Coordinates of C-alpha atoms in Angstrom, one line a residue:
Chain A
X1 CA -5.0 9.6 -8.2
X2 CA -5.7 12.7 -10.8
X3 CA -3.4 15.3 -10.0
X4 CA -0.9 18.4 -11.1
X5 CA 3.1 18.0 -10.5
X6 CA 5.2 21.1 -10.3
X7 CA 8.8 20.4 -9.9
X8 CA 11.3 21.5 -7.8
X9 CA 9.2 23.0 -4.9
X10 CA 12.2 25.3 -4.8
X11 CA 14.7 26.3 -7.5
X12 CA 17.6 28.5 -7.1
X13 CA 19.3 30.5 -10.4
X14 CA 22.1 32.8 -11.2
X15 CA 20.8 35.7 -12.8
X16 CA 21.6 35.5 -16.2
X17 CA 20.7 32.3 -16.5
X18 CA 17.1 30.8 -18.3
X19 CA 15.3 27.9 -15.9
X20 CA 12.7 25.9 -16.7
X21 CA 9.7 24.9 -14.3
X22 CA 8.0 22.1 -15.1
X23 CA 4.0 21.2 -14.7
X24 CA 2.5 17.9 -15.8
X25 CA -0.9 16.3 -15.0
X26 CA -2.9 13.3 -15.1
X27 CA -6.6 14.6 -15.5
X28 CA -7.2 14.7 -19.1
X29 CA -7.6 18.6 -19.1
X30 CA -7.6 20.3 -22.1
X31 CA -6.6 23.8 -20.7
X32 CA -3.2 24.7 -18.5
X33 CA -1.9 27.9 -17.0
X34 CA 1.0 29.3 -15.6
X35 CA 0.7 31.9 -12.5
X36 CA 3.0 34.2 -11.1
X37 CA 2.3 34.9 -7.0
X38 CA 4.4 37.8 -5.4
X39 CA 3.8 39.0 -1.7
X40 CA 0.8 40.8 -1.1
X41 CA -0.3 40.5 -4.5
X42 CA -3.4 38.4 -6.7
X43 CA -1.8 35.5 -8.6
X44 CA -1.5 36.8 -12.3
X45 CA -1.5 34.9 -15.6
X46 CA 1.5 34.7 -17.4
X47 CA 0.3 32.4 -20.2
X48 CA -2.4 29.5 -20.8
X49 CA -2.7 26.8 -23.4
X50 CA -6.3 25.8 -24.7
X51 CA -4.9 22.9 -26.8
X52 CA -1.7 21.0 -27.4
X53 CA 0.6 23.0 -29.7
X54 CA -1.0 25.9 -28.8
X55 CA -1.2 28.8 -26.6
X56 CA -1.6 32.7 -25.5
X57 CA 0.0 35.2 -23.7
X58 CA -1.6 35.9 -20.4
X59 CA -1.1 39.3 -18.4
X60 CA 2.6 39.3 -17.6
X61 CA 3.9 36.8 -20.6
X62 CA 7.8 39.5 -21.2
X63 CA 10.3 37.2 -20.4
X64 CA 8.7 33.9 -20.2
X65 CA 8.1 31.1 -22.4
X66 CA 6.5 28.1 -22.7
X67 CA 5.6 25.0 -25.0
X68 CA 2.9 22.5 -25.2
X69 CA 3.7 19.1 -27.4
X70 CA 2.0 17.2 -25.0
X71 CA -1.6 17.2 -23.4
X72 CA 0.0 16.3 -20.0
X73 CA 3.0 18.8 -20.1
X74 CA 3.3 22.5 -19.6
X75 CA 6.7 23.3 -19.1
X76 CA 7.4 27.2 -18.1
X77 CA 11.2 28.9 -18.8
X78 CA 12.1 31.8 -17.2
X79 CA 14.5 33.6 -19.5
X80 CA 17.3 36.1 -18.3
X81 CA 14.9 39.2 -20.4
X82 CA 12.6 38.5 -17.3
X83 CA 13.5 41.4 -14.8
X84 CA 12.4 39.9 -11.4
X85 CA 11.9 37.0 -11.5
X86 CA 12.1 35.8 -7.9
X87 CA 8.1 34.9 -7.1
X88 CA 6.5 31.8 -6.2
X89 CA 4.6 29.8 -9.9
X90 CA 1.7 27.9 -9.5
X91 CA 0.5 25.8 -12.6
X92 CA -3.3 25.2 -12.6
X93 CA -4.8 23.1 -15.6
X94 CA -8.9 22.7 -16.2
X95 CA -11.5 21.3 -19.0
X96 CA -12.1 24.1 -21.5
X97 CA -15.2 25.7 -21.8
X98 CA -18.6 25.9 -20.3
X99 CA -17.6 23.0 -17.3
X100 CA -14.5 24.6 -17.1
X101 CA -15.0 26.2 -13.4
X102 CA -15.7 22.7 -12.1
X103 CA -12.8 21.1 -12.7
X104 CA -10.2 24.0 -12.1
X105 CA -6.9 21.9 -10.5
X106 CA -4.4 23.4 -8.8
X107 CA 0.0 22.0 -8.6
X108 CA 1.7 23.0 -5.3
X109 CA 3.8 25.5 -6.3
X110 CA 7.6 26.5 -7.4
X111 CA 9.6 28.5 -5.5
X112 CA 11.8 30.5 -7.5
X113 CA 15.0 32.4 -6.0
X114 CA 17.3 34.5 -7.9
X115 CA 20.9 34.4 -6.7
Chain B
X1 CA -8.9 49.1 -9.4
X2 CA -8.8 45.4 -9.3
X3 CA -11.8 43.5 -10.8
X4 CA -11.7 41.4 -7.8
X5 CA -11.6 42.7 -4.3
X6 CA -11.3 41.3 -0.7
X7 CA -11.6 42.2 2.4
X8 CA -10.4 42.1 5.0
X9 CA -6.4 41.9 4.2
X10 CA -5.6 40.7 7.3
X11 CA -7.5 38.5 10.3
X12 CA -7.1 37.3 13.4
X13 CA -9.5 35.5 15.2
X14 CA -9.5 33.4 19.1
X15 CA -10.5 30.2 18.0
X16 CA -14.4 29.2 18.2
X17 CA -15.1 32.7 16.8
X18 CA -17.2 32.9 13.5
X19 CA -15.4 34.5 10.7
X20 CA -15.9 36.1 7.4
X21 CA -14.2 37.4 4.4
X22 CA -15.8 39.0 2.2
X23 CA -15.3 39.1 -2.1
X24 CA -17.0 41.7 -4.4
X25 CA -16.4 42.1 -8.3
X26 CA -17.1 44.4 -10.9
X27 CA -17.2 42.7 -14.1
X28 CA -20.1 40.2 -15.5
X29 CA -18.9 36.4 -13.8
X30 CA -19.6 33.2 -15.0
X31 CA -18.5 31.9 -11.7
X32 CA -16.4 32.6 -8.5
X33 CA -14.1 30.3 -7.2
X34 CA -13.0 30.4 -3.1
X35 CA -9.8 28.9 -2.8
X36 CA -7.4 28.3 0.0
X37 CA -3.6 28.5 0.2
X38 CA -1.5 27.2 2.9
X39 CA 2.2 28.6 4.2
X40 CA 3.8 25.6 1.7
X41 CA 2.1 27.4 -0.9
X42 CA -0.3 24.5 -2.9
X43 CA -3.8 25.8 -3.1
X44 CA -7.0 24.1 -2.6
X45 CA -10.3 24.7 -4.2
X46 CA -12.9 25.0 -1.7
X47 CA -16.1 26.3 -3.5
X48 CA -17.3 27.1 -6.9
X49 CA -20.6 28.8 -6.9
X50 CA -22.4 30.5 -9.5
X51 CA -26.0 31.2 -7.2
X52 CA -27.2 30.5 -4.0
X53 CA -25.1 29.3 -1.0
X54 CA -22.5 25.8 -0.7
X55 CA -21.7 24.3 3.1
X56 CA -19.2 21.8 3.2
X57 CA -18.3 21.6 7.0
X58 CA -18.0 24.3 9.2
X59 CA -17.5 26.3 5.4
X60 CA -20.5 28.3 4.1
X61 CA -20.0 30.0 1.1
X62 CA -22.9 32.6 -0.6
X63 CA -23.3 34.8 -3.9
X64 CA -25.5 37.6 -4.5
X65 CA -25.3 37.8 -8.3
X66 CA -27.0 41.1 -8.3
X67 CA -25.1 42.9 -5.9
X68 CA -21.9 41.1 -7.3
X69 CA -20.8 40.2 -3.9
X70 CA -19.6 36.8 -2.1
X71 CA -18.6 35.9 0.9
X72 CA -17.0 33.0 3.0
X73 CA -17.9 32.2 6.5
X74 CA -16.0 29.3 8.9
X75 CA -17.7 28.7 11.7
X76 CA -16.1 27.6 15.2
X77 CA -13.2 28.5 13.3
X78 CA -9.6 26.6 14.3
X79 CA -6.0 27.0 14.2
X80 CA -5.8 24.9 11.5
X81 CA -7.8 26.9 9.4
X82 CA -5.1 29.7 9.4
X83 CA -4.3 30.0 5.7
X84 CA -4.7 32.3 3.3
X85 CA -8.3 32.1 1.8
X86 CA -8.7 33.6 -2.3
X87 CA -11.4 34.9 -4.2
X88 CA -11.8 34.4 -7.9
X89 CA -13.5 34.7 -10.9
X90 CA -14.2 33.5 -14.1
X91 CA -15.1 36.7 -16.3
X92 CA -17.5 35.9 -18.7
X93 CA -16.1 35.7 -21.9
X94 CA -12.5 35.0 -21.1
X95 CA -13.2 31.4 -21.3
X96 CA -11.8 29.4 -18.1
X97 CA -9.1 32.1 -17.0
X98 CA -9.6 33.2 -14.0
X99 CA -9.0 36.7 -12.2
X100 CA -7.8 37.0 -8.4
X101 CA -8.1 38.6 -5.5
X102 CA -5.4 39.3 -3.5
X103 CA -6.3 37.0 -0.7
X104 CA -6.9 37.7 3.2
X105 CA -4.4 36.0 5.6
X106 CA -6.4 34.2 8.4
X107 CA -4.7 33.8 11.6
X108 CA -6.8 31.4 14.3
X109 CA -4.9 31.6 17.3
X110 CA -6.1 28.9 20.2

């Protein structure tokens, strides 16, 4: 079955240290985001890629990066120059474009805990 | 203010009760999105509507375009429905990123 992996479900750092979340799917979408959740609050774009070996800054992009080689891979770091990083990331990948909104998939999540 | 806003925040319901949550937006959509996110955190899309009304189930969800205003209603509503249900949109023009709300935690207690 077509489907988004985010791994760990839960990932523990030091602070100083960069981690890297990873997000990978099987459904031949062009697009894929990253999104940051934090209690009480909308998710919140950090970045999105429209097309392999590229991609833009979303709202909240200081002190994250990301790459994308790969159609299927969407890997997220979380550098030390990112202030509070403790939140829970959700990955999310769709077509692009006009049919976008149809085929908006959704990963189940990291949990991210700064130690 | 946020683009997106729902109400309530917070809701608890007996189950068998009808429920709503309401969504309203104030920026030109080319769709909105209900989605629903359980305590492991993985979220599910429910509807994506861009006119009209969508039942799936004991899920109706409506749009009124003009009044840019949705809502989502569960009837006979269950425990296992307690989640947290979101709102969101796809702003026209921002291609197929989408903008939140800020959810509404559903409580259905037997």
């Amino acid at each position: 079955d077509g489907g988004i992996t985010q791994s760990p479900k839960y990932l523990f750092r030091k602070e100083g240290q960069n981690v890297t979340l990873s997000c990978e799917q099987n459904l031949n979408h062009d697009a894929m985001y990253w999104y940051r959740q934090d209690p009480g609050q909308g998710l919140r774009l950090i970045y999105y890629s429209q097309i392999v070996n590229d991609f833009q800054k979303g709202d909240i992009a200081e002190g994250y990066s990301v790459s994308r080689e790969k159609k299927e891979s969407f890997p997220l770091t979380v550098t030390s120059a990112q202030k509070n990083p403790t939140a829970f990331y959700l990955c999310a990948s769709s077509p692009w474009g006009q049919g976008a909104a149809y085929g908006y998939t959704f990963g189940s999540g990291t949990r991210l805990t700064v130690v | 203010k946020n683009e997106v806003e729902q109400s309530p925040q917070n809701l608890t319901a007996q189950e068998g009760e009808f429920i709503t949550i309401n969504c309203s937006y104030s920026v030109g959509i080319s769709a909105l999105h209900w989605l629903q996110q359980h305590p492991g955190g993985g979220i599910v899309s429910l509807f994506m509507l861009s006119s009209g009304k969508k039942k799936h189930g004991r899920l109706i969800a409506t749009i009124n375009i003009q009044e840019k205003h949705s809502s989502l209603h569960i009837t006979a509503s269950h425990p296992r429905d307690s989640a947290v249900y979101i709102c969101a949109v796809s702003l026209r023009g921002s291609g197929s990123r989408l903008t939140f709300g800020e959810g509404t935690q559903l409580t259905v207690n037997p």
